[in-house]
Structure formats: structure tokens, C-alpha cells
Amino acid sequence: MIPKRNLFDIDDLSNEEIGSLFALAREFSERPAPRSLEGIFCANLFFEQSTRTHVSFQCAQMRLGGNVINLTPAQLSLATKGERLDDTAVTLRALGIDVLVARHPLVGAVAELGTAFEGCTINAGDGTNAHPTQALLDAFTLRDIIGELRGAAIAFVGDIRHSRVAHSSMRLLLRCGAQVRAIGPECFLDRRDVPVGVEIHRDFDAALPGLDALVMLRVQHERFEKMPIDDAAYIAAYQLDADRLRLLAAGAPILHPGPYNRGVEIVDDVTLDARWRYREQVRNGVLVRAALLHRLVHGW
Ligand code: CP
């Protein structure tokens, strides 16, 4: 019998648990992961598109020897037959699913599923609210590259308001003692969009030289009706281009949760720059998710 344990957001993990996860992820990078999910059934239930998170979870589950079932909303009875989310969760558990990884466009929908599910539930992103495993892999990657996060100046740039990645990551980095900065226009960033302790900046050029790391964000067009700022004005003020690359310190990594939009928040030059560490983020995502799955199923 596996324990009921949920990861809805980053606050569901203690600092000790996060430290233990990172240590295990590091071990998994140095030797083959154990087949610790043999006999465990994992269902990935994505109500919203995903390349990175969905495939990353599948890779992690398969590396640990788990049985993997991928479900799309169109396959489920709740799409057309009126079944509720919580009843779907009860049914999946009764069918023998042990671990549920879910993404949903509505804030709180994954918590609704997970509360009813008597196994482990992992939030793979709910609306604008939270994306805790992206926060974990970002912090793991940043620590790997810049070392100590305490005191490090780390900025998130762009559409902070609609970014569940920024919301989860900023909270985790504040817990790690980082100086977290949010940079963007008023239509995508005000005090309500960031946790207490995050500095708000409007002038990207002025903020760049003081940074130890930069996280660029996509404009989340799917979460609002009409672009609230002129495209050209947004790009002029917040695109990371060749001139702005020169303002960033030589050793400061540039991260992006993906998908990234060339010609909007970044230019092609960024993806060719030695500070662009996106591929490491993606690779680390499999390690961190494998560590999380192992710990949720087998304990800490
Ligand atoms: N970072 C992230 O959540 O990407 P996907 O939407 O492709 O999963």
C-alpha cells in the first residue's frame, strides 16, 4: 500500500525534503536509477498541452521501472458523460493507479483530483497557480550552476501574472534565501502577482548588470483575451536581445521553462550563448521528477 501524499505546490515540501530530493537527483545523475517503481502504476492525465513536463514524467517513471498509462481528456468519461473530477480520481484509484500526475487549465482542479485520490498526486501545472516540479528543477539547475542560492540575485522577466512557473519558483527561491526580482510591465506585474519579499523592477536594462541569474518567461497568450500591451513596445522593453546580453554578467545563467518564443522574449542569439542553460534544465527535470516519484512512493 503506497502512502497518500500530494504535491500540489512547493509549500507541500519541507526544506529537508527538498534537500533530500536534490541529493537523490544528484545520485541519479551519477549512477543508474533503481527500478523502484516496479509494480507501481502511474497515470499521466494532461488536460492541457505539454511537451516537457509530460515527456519528462514519462521518462522518469520508465527509468524507475514503473507502469505508465497516458490519458488524454478526450479518452475520459468526464469529457462527454458528465463524470466529475473527484469521481474520476476515485475510479482511477480503484482501477489500481498508484500515482497520478495531472495538469489542468483551471486553478485548483489538480487539488480537487488529488484530494479525492487515495494515492500520490503531483501537480504538473494548474492554470496560473502552480507548477512545483518546474520550480524544483529550476532551483536544482541554478544551484548546480551558481552554487549557493542564498544571497544570489535571480530575476524573472516578462508575463509574471500568468506564469505558474514564476509563482512556484519565486516562493522556492525566497525560501532558499535568494534575492528574487520580478521585471515586467504593469499589465503583467504588480504587487499582487509576486510573493512578499520579491522586488519589482520595470527597467530591464538597469536591472541586468546586478543579476546572478535570469529566468525569461513566455507571454501566456492562452490565459487572456487580448494582448494588454503593444507587441512592439513589449519587445522593445523586455526582449532579451544582443545588446542586453552584453549587460548580463559573464557567468550568469539564462533559464527558460519553455516553450520559448524566438523573436518575442528572446532572440536567436540567446540560444547560441554559453549562458543559455535550457538543455540542462530539461535534462535535470527527469532527474528531479524521478527523485520525487521515488520519495513519494517509498518515503523520505
Ligand atoms: N515547462 C513546461 O511546463 O513546459 P510544457 O508546457 O511543455 O510541459
Coordinates of N, CA, C and O and ligand atoms in Angstrom, one line a residue, residues 46 48-55 103 124-125 131 134 137 164-165 218 256-259 289, ligand 1:
F46 N -3.3 14.8 -18.6 CA -3.0 16.1 -19.0 C -4.2 16.7 -19.8 O -4.5 16.3 -20.9
E48 N -4.2 19.8 -20.6 CA -3.6 20.9 -21.3 C -2.4 20.4 -22.0 O -1.7 19.5 -21.5
Q49 N -2.0 21.0 -23.1 CA -0.8 20.5 -23.9 C 0.4 20.6 -23.0 O 0.5 21.5 -22.2
S50 N 1.4 19.7 -23.3 CA 2.7 19.7 -22.6 C 3.6 18.9 -23.4 O 3.3 17.8 -23.9
T51 N 4.8 19.5 -23.7 CA 5.9 18.7 -24.2 C 6.8 18.3 -23.1 O 7.0 17.1 -22.8
R52 N 7.4 19.2 -22.5 CA 8.5 19.0 -21.5 C 8.0 18.2 -20.3 O 8.5 17.1 -19.9
T53 N 7.0 18.7 -19.6 CA 6.5 18.1 -18.3 C 6.0 16.7 -18.5 O 6.3 15.8 -17.8
H54 N 5.2 16.5 -19.6 CA 4.6 15.2 -19.8 C 5.6 14.2 -20.1 O 5.7 13.1 -19.5
V55 N 6.5 14.5 -21.1 CA 7.5 13.5 -21.5 C 8.5 13.3 -20.4 O 9.0 12.2 -20.2
R103 N -2.3 17.7 -15.0 CA -2.2 19.2 -15.4 C -3.6 19.6 -15.8 O -4.3 18.8 -16.5
A124 N 1.2 18.9 -12.2 CA 2.0 19.2 -13.3 C 1.7 20.6 -13.9 O 2.1 20.8 -15.1
G125 N 1.0 21.4 -13.1 CA 0.6 22.7 -13.6 C -0.9 22.9 -13.6 O -1.6 22.2 -14.3
H131 N 3.3 25.3 -10.4 CA 4.0 24.3 -11.2 C 5.2 23.8 -10.4 O 6.3 24.2 -10.7
Q134 N 8.5 22.2 -11.9 CA 9.3 23.1 -12.7 C 10.2 24.0 -11.7 O 11.3 24.2 -11.9
L137 N 13.1 21.8 -10.5 CA 14.1 21.6 -11.4 C 14.9 22.9 -11.7 O 16.1 22.9 -12.0
R164 N 2.5 30.3 -13.9 CA 2.5 29.4 -12.7 C 4.0 29.0 -12.3 O 4.3 28.7 -11.2
V165 N 4.8 29.0 -13.3 CA 6.3 28.7 -13.1 C 6.8 29.7 -12.1 O 7.5 29.4 -11.1
R218 N 7.7 33.2 -21.2 CA 6.8 33.4 -22.3 C 5.6 34.2 -22.0 O 5.1 34.2 -20.9
H256 N 14.9 29.2 -19.0 CA 13.6 29.5 -19.5 C 12.8 28.2 -19.3 O 13.3 27.1 -19.7
P257 N 11.6 28.2 -18.7 CA 10.9 27.0 -18.5 C 10.4 26.3 -19.8 O 10.1 25.1 -19.8
G258 N 10.4 27.1 -20.9 CA 9.8 26.6 -22.2 C 8.3 26.5 -22.1 O 7.7 26.5 -21.0
P259 N 7.7 26.5 -23.3 CA 8.3 26.7 -24.6 C 8.7 28.1 -24.7 O 8.0 29.0 -24.2
R289 N 12.3 14.8 -11.2 CA 11.0 14.1 -11.1 C 11.1 12.6 -10.7 O 10.3 12.1 -10.0
Ligands
CP1 N1 7.8 24.0 -18.7 C1 6.6 23.4 -19.1 O1 5.7 23.2 -18.3 O2 6.6 23.1 -20.4 P1 5.4 22.2 -21.1 O3 4.2 23.0 -21.1 O4 5.9 21.8 -22.4 O5 5.2 21.0 -20.1

